[in-house]
PDB file of C-alpha atoms in Angstrom:
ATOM      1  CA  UNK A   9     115.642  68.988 134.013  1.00 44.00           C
ATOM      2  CA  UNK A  10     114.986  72.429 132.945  1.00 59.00           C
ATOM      3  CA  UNK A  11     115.107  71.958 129.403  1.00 60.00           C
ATOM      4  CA  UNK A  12     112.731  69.193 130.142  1.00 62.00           C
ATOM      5  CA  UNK A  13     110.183  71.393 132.141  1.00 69.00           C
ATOM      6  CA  UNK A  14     110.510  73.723 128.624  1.00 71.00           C
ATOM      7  CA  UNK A  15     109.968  71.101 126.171  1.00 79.00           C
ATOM      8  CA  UNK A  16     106.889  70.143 128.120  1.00 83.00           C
ATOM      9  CA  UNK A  17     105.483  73.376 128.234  1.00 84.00           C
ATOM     10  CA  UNK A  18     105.837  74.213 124.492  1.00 86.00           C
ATOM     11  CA  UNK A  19     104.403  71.179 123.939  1.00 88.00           C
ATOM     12  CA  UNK A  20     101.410  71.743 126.064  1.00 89.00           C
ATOM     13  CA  UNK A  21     101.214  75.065 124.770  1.00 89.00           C
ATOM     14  CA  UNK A  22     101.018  74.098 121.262  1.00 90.00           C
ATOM     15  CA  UNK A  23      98.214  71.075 122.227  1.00 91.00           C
ATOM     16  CA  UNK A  24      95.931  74.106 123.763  1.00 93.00           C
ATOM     17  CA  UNK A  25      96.496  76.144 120.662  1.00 91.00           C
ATOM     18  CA  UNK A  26      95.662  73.319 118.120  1.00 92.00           C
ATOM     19  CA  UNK A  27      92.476  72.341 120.644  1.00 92.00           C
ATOM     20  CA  UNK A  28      91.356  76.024 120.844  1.00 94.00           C
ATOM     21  CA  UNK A  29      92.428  77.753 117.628  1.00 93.00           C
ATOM     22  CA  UNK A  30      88.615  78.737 116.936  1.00 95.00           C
ATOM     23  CA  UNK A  31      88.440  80.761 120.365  1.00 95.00           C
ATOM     24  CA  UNK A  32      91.890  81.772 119.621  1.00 95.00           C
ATOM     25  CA  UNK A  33      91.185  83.572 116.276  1.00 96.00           C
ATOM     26  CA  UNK A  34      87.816  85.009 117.253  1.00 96.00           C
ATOM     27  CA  UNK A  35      89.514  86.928 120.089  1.00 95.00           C
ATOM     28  CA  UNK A  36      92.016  87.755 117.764  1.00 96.00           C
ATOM     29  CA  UNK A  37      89.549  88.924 115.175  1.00 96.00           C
ATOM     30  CA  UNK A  38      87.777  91.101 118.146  1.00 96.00           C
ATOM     31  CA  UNK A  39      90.803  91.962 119.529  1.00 96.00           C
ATOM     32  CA  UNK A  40      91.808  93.765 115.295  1.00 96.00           C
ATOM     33  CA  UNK A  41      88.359  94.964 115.162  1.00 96.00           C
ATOM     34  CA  UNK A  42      88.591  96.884 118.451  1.00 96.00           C
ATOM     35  CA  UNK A  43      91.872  98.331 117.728  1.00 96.00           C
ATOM     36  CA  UNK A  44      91.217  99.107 113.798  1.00 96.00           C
ATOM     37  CA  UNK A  45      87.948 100.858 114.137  1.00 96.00           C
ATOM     38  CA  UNK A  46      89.056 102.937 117.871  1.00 96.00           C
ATOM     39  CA  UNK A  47      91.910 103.845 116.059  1.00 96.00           C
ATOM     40  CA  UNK A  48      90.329 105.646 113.101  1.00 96.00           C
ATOM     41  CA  UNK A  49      87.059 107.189 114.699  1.00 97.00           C
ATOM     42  CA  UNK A  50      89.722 108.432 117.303  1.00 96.00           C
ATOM     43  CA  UNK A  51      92.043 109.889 114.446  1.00 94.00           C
ATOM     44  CA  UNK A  52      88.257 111.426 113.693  1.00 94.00           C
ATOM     45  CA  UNK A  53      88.132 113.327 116.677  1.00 95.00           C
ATOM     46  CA  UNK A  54      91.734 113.844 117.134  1.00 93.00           C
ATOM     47  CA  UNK A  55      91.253 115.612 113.389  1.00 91.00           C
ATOM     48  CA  UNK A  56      88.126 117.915 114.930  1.00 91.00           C
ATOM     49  CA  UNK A  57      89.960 118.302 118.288  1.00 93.00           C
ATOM     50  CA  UNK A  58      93.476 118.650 117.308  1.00 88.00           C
ATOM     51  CA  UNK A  59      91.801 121.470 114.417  1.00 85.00           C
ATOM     52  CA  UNK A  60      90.380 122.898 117.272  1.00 87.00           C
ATOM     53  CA  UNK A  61      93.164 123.208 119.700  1.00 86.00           C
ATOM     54  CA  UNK A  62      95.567 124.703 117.068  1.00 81.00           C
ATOM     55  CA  UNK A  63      93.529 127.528 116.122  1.00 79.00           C
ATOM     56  CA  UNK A  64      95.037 130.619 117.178  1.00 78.00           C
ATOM     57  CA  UNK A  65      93.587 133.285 119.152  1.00 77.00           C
ATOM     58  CA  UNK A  66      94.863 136.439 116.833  1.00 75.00           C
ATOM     59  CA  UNK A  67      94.409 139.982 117.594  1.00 73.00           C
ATOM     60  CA  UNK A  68      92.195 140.990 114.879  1.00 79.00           C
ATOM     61  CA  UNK A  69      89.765 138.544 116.462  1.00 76.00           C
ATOM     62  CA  UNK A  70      86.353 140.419 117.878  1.00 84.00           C
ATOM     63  CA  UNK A  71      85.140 139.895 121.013  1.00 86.00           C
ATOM     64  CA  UNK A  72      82.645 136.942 120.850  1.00 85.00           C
ATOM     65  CA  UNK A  73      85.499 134.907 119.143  1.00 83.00           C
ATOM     66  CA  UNK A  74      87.807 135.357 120.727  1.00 85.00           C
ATOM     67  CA  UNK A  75      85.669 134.141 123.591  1.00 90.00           C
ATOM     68  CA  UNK A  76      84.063 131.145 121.418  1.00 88.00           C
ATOM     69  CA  UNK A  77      87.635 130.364 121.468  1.00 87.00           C
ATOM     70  CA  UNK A  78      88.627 130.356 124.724  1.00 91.00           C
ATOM     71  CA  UNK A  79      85.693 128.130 125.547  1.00 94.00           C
ATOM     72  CA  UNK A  80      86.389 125.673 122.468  1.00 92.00           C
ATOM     73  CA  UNK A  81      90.264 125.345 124.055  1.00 92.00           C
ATOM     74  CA  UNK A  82      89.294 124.672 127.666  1.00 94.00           C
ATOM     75  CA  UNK A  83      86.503 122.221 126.436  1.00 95.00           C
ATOM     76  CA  UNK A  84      89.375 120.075 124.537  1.00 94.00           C
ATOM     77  CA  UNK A  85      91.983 120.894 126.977  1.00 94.00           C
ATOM     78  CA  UNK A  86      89.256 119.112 129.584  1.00 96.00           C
ATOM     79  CA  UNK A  87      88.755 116.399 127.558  1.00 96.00           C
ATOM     80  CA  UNK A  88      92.316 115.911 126.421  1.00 95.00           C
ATOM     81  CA  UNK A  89      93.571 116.165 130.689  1.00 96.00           C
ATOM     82  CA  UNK A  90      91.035 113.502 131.461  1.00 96.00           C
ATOM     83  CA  UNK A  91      91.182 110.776 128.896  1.00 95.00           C
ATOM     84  CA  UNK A  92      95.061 110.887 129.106  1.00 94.00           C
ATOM     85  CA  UNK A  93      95.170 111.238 132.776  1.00 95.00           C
ATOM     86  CA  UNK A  94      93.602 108.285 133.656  1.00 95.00           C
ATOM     87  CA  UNK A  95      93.566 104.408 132.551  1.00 94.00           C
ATOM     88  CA  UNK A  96      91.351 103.066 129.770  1.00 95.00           C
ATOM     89  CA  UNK A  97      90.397 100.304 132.099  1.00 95.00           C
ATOM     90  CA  UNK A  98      88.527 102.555 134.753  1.00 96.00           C
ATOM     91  CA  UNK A  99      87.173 104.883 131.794  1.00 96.00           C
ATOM     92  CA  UNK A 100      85.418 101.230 130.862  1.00 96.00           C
ATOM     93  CA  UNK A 101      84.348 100.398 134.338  1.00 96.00           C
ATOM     94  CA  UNK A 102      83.096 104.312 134.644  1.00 96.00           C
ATOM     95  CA  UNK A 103      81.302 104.432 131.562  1.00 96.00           C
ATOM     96  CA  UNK A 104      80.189 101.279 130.684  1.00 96.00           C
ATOM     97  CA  UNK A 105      78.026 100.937 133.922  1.00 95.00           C
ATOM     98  CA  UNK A 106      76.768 104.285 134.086  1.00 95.00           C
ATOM     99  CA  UNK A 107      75.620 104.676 131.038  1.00 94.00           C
ATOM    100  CA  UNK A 108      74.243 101.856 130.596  1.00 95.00           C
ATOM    101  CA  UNK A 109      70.706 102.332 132.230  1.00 94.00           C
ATOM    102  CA  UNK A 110      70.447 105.195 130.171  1.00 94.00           C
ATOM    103  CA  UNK A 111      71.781 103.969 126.589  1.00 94.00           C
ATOM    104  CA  UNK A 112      71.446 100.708 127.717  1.00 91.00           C
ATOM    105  CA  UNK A 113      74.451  99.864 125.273  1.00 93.00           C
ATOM    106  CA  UNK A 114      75.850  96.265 125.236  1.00 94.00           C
ATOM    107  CA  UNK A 115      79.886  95.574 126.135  1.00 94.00           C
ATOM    108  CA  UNK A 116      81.149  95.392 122.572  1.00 94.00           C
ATOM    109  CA  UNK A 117      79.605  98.862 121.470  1.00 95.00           C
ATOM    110  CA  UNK A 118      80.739 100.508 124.617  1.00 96.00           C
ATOM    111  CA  UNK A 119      84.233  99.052 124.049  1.00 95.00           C
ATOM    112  CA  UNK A 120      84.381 100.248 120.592  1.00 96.00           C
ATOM    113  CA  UNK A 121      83.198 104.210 122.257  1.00 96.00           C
ATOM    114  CA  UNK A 122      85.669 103.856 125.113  1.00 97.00           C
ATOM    115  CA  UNK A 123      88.726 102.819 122.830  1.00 97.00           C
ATOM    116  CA  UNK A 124      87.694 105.430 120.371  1.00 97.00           C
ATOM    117  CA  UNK A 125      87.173 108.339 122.630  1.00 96.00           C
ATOM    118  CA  UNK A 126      90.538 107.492 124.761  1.00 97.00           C
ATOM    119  CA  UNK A 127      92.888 107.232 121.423  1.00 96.00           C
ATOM    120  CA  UNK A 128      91.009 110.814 120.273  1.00 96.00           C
ATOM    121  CA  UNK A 129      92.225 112.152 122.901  1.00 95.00           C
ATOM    122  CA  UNK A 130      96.430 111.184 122.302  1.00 95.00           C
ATOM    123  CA  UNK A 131      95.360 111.810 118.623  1.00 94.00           C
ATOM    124  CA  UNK A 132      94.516 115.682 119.385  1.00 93.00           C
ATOM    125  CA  UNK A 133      97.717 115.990 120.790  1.00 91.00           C
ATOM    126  CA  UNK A 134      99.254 113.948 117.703  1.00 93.00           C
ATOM    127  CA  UNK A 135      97.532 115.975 114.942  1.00 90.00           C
ATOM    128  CA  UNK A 136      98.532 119.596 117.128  1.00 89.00           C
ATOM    129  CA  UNK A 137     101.686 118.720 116.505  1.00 88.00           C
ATOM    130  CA  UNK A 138     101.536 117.676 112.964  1.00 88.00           C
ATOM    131  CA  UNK A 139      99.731 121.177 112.366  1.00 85.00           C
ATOM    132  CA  UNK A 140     101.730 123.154 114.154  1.00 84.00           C
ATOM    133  CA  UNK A 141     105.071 121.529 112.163  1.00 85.00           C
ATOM    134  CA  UNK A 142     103.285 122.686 108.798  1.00 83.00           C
ATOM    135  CA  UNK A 143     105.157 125.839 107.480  1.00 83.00           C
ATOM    136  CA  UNK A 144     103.312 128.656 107.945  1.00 81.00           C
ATOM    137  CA  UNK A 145     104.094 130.232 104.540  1.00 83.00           C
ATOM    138  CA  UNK A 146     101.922 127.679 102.613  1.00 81.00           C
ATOM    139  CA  UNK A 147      98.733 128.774 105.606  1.00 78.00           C
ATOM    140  CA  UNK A 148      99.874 132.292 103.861  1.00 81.00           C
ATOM    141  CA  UNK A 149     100.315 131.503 100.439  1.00 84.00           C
ATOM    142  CA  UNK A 150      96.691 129.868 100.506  1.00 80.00           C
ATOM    143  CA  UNK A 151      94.838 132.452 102.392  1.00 78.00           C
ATOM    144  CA  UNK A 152      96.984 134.906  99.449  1.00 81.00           C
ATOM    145  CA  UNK A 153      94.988 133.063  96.799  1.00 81.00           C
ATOM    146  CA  UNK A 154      91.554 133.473  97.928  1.00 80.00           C
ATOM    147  CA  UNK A 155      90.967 130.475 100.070  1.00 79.00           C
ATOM    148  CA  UNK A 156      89.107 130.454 103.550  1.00 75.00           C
ATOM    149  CA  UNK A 157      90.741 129.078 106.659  1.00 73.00           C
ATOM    150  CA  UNK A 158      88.190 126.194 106.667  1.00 75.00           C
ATOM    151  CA  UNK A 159      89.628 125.584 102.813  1.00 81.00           C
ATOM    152  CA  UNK A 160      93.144 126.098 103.926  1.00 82.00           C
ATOM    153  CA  UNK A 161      92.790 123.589 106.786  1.00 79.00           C
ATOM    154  CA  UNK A 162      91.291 120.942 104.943  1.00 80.00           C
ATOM    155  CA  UNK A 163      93.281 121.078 101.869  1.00 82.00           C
ATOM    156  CA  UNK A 164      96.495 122.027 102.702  1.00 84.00           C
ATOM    157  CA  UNK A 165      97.108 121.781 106.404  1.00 84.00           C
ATOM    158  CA  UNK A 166      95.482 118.414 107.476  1.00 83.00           C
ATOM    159  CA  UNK A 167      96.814 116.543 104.540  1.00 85.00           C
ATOM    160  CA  UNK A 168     100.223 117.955 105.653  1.00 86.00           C
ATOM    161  CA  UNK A 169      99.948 117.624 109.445  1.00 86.00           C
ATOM    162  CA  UNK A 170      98.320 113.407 108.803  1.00 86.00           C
ATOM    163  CA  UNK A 171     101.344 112.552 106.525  1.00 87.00           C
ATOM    164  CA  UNK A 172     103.610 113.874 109.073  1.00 87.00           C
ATOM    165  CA  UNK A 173     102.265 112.698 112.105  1.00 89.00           C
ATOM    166  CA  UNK A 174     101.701 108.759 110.243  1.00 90.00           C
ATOM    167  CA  UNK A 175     104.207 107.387 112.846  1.00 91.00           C
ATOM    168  CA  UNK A 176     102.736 108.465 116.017  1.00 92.00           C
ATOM    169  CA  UNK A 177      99.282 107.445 114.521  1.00 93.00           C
ATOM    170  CA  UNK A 178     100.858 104.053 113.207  1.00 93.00           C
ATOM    171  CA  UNK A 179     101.674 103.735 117.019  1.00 94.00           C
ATOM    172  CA  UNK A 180      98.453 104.514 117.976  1.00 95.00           C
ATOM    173  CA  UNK A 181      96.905 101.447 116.381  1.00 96.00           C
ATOM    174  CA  UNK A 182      99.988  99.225 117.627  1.00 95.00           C
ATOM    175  CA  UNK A 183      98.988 100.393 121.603  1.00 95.00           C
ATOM    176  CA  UNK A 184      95.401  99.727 120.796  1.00 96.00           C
ATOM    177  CA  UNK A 185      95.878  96.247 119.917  1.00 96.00           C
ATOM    178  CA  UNK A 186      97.578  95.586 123.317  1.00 95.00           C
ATOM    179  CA  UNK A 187      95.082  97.716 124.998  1.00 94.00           C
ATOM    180  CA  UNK A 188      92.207  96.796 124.036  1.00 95.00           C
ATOM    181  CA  UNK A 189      92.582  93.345 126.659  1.00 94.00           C
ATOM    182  CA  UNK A 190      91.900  96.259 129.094  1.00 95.00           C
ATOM    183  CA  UNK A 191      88.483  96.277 127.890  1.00 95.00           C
ATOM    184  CA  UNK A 192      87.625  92.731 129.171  1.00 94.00           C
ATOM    185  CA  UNK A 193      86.626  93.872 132.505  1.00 94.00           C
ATOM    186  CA  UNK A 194      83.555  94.936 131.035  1.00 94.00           C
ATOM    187  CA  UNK A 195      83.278  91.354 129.531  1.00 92.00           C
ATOM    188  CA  UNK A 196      84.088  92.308 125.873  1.00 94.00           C
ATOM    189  CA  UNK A 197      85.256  88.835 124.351  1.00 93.00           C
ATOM    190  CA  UNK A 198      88.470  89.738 122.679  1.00 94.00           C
ATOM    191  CA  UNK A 199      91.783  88.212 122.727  1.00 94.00           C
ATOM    192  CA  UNK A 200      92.795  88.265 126.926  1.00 95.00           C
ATOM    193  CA  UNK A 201      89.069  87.380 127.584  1.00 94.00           C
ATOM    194  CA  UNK A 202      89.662  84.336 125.358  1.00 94.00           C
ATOM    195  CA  UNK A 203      92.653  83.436 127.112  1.00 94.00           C
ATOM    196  CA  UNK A 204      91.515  83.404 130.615  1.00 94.00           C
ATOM    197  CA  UNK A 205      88.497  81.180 129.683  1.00 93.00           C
ATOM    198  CA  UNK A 206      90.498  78.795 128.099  1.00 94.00           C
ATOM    199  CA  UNK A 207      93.523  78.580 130.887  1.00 92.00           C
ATOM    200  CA  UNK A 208      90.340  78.253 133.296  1.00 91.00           C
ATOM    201  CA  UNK A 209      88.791  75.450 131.578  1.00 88.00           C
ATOM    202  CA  UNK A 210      92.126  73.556 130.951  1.00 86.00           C
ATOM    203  CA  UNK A 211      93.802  74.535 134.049  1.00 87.00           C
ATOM    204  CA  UNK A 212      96.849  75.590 132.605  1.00 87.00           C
ATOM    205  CA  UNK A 213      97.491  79.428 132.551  1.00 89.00           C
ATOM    206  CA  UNK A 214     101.439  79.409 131.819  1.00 91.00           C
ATOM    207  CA  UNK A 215     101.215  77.284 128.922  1.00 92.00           C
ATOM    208  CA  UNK A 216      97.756  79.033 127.643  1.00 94.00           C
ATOM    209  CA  UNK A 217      99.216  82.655 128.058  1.00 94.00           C
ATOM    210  CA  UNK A 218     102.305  81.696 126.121  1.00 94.00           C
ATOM    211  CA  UNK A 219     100.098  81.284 123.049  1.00 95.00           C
ATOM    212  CA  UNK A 220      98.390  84.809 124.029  1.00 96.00           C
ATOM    213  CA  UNK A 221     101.718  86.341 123.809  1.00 96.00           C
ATOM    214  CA  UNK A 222     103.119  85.068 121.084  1.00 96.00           C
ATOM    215  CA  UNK A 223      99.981  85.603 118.929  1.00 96.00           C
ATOM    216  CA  UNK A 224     100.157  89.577 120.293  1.00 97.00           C
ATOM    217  CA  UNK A 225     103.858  89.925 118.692  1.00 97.00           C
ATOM    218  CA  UNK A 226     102.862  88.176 115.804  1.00 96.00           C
ATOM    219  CA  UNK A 227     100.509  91.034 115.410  1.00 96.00           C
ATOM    220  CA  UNK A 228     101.554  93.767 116.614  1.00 96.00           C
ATOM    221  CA  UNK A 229     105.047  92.696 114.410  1.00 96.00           C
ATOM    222  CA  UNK A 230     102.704  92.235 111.413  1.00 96.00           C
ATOM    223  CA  UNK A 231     101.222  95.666 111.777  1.00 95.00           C
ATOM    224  CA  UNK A 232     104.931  97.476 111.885  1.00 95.00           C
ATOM    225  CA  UNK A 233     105.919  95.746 109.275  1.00 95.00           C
ATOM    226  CA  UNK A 234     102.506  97.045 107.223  1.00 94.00           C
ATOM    227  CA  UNK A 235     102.755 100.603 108.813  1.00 93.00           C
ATOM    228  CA  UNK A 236     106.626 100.741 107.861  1.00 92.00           C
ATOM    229  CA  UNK A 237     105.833  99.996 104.395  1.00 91.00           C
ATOM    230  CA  UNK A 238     102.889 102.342 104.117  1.00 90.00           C
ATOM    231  CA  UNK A 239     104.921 105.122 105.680  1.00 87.00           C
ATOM    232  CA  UNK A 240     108.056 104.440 103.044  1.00 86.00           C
ATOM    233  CA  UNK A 241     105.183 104.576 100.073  1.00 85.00           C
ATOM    234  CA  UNK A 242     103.944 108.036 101.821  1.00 78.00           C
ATOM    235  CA  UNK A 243     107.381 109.275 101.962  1.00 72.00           C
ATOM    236  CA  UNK A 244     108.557 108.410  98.291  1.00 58.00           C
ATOM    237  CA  UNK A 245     109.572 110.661  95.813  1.00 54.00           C
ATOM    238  CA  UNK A 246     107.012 111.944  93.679  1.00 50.00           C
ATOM    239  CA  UNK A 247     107.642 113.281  89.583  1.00 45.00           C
ATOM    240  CA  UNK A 248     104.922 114.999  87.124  1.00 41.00           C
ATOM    241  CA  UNK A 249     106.470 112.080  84.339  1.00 40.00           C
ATOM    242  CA  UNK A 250     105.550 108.842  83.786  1.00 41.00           C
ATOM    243  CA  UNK A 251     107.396 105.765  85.228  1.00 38.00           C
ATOM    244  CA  UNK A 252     108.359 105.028  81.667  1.00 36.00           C
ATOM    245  CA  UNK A 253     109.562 108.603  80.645  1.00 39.00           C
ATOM    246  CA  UNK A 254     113.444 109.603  81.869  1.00 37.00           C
ATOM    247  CA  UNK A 255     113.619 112.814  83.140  1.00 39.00           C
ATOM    248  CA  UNK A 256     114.405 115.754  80.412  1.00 43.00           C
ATOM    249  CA  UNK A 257     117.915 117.129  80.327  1.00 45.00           C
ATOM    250  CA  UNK A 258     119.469 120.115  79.253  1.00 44.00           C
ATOM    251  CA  UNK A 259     119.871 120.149  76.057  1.00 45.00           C
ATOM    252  CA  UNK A 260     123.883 118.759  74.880  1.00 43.00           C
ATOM    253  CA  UNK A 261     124.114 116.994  78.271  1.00 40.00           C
TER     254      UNK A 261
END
């Protein structure tokens, strides 16, 4: 009996996929959208912020900055305590309807801001780290050679701390695709918005969210599978030959 109760529900699941793979793959297509675009303007500010909040407050410093300092690190410490302290879903509920008389913004640009600005703020904390794990000798060795700290933190300590931190960030975009359902309360028509309209209409929400989940492991699989590889290519090896040149030996050897 059991294995008949499964049988039928794969096979009504399948017959709402095939009737609704349109609505389907335009939440899906949201739902990739949503996560692809909050994750990189919030590795934007997470960049800015993160910059920010590892800047040191040295002794040399005069009094006005030291104090711009101070001010810059309790401003992101603010934002940082309240975007990770509380859950995207009331940040859309929050935002969304009270800004809205004043920017009068519709659901899917509001969605794209709250995604953004939440992920910015687990990306400051990402790209600390990745700064702060950057040897201090090269900081040294660059500032030795002439360059400003602006110079030294865009050329050699960003590139440095992004490479490093490329897991965390990979993860980043792999939480946002889950996440971003959160933003249907606000009536953004991704993936989980999708689904509940069509388990609605059909009247069949076990077989309907079946589909739902296997379509989010097929992507958030896909997207490991593409960050793994990306992170292996980041990590290889690099040489000053050519592929097709062996590399010199001493000579008799």
């Amino acid at each position: 009996m059991a294995m008949a109760d499964m049988s039928s529900t794969l096979s009504s699941a399948w017959y709402i996929f095939e009737s609704n793979r349109a609505i389907f793959w335009y939440g899906v297509k949201t739902t990739l959208y949503l996560a692809l675009l909050g994750t990189l303007l919030g590795l934007c500010i997470g960049l800015i912020f993160g910059g920010i909040r590892a800047i040191e407050i040295e002794v040399n410093d005069n009094a006005f900055v030291k104090g711009l300092k101070r001010v810059l690190h309790a401003i992101v410490s603010l934002y940082v305590w309240f975007f990770r302290g509380t859950p995207m879903m009331v940040q859309a509920m929050f935002f969304y309807y009270g800004l809205r008389p004043i920017l009068g913004w519709t659901a899917s640009i509001a969605g794209v801001v709250i995604i953004s600005v939440n992920t910015g703020a687990y990306m400051c904390e990402i790209i600390r780290s990745g700064i702060q794990s950057v040897d201090k000798g090269q900081i040294e060795g660059a500032r030795s050679l002439g360059m400003t700290n602006i110079q030294t933190m865009i050329y050699i300590v960003l590139p440095q701390a992004i490479r490093n931190s490329f897991p965390s960030i990979g993860n980043e975009f792999i939480v946002n695709i889950k996440d971003s359902s959160m933003l249907n309360v606000i009536g953004v028509v991704e993936l989980f918005f999708q689904t509940t309209s069509v388990a609605g209409t059909m009247g069949l929400f076990t077989e309907t969210f079946l589909v739902t989940c296997v379509i989010y492991l097929l992507l958030t699989s896909l997207a490991t599978l593409i960050l793994t590889y990306i992170e292996k290519k980041m990590n290889m090896p690099k040489t000053s030959y050519p592929s097709s040149q062996s590399v010199p030996t001493k000579a008799g050897k």
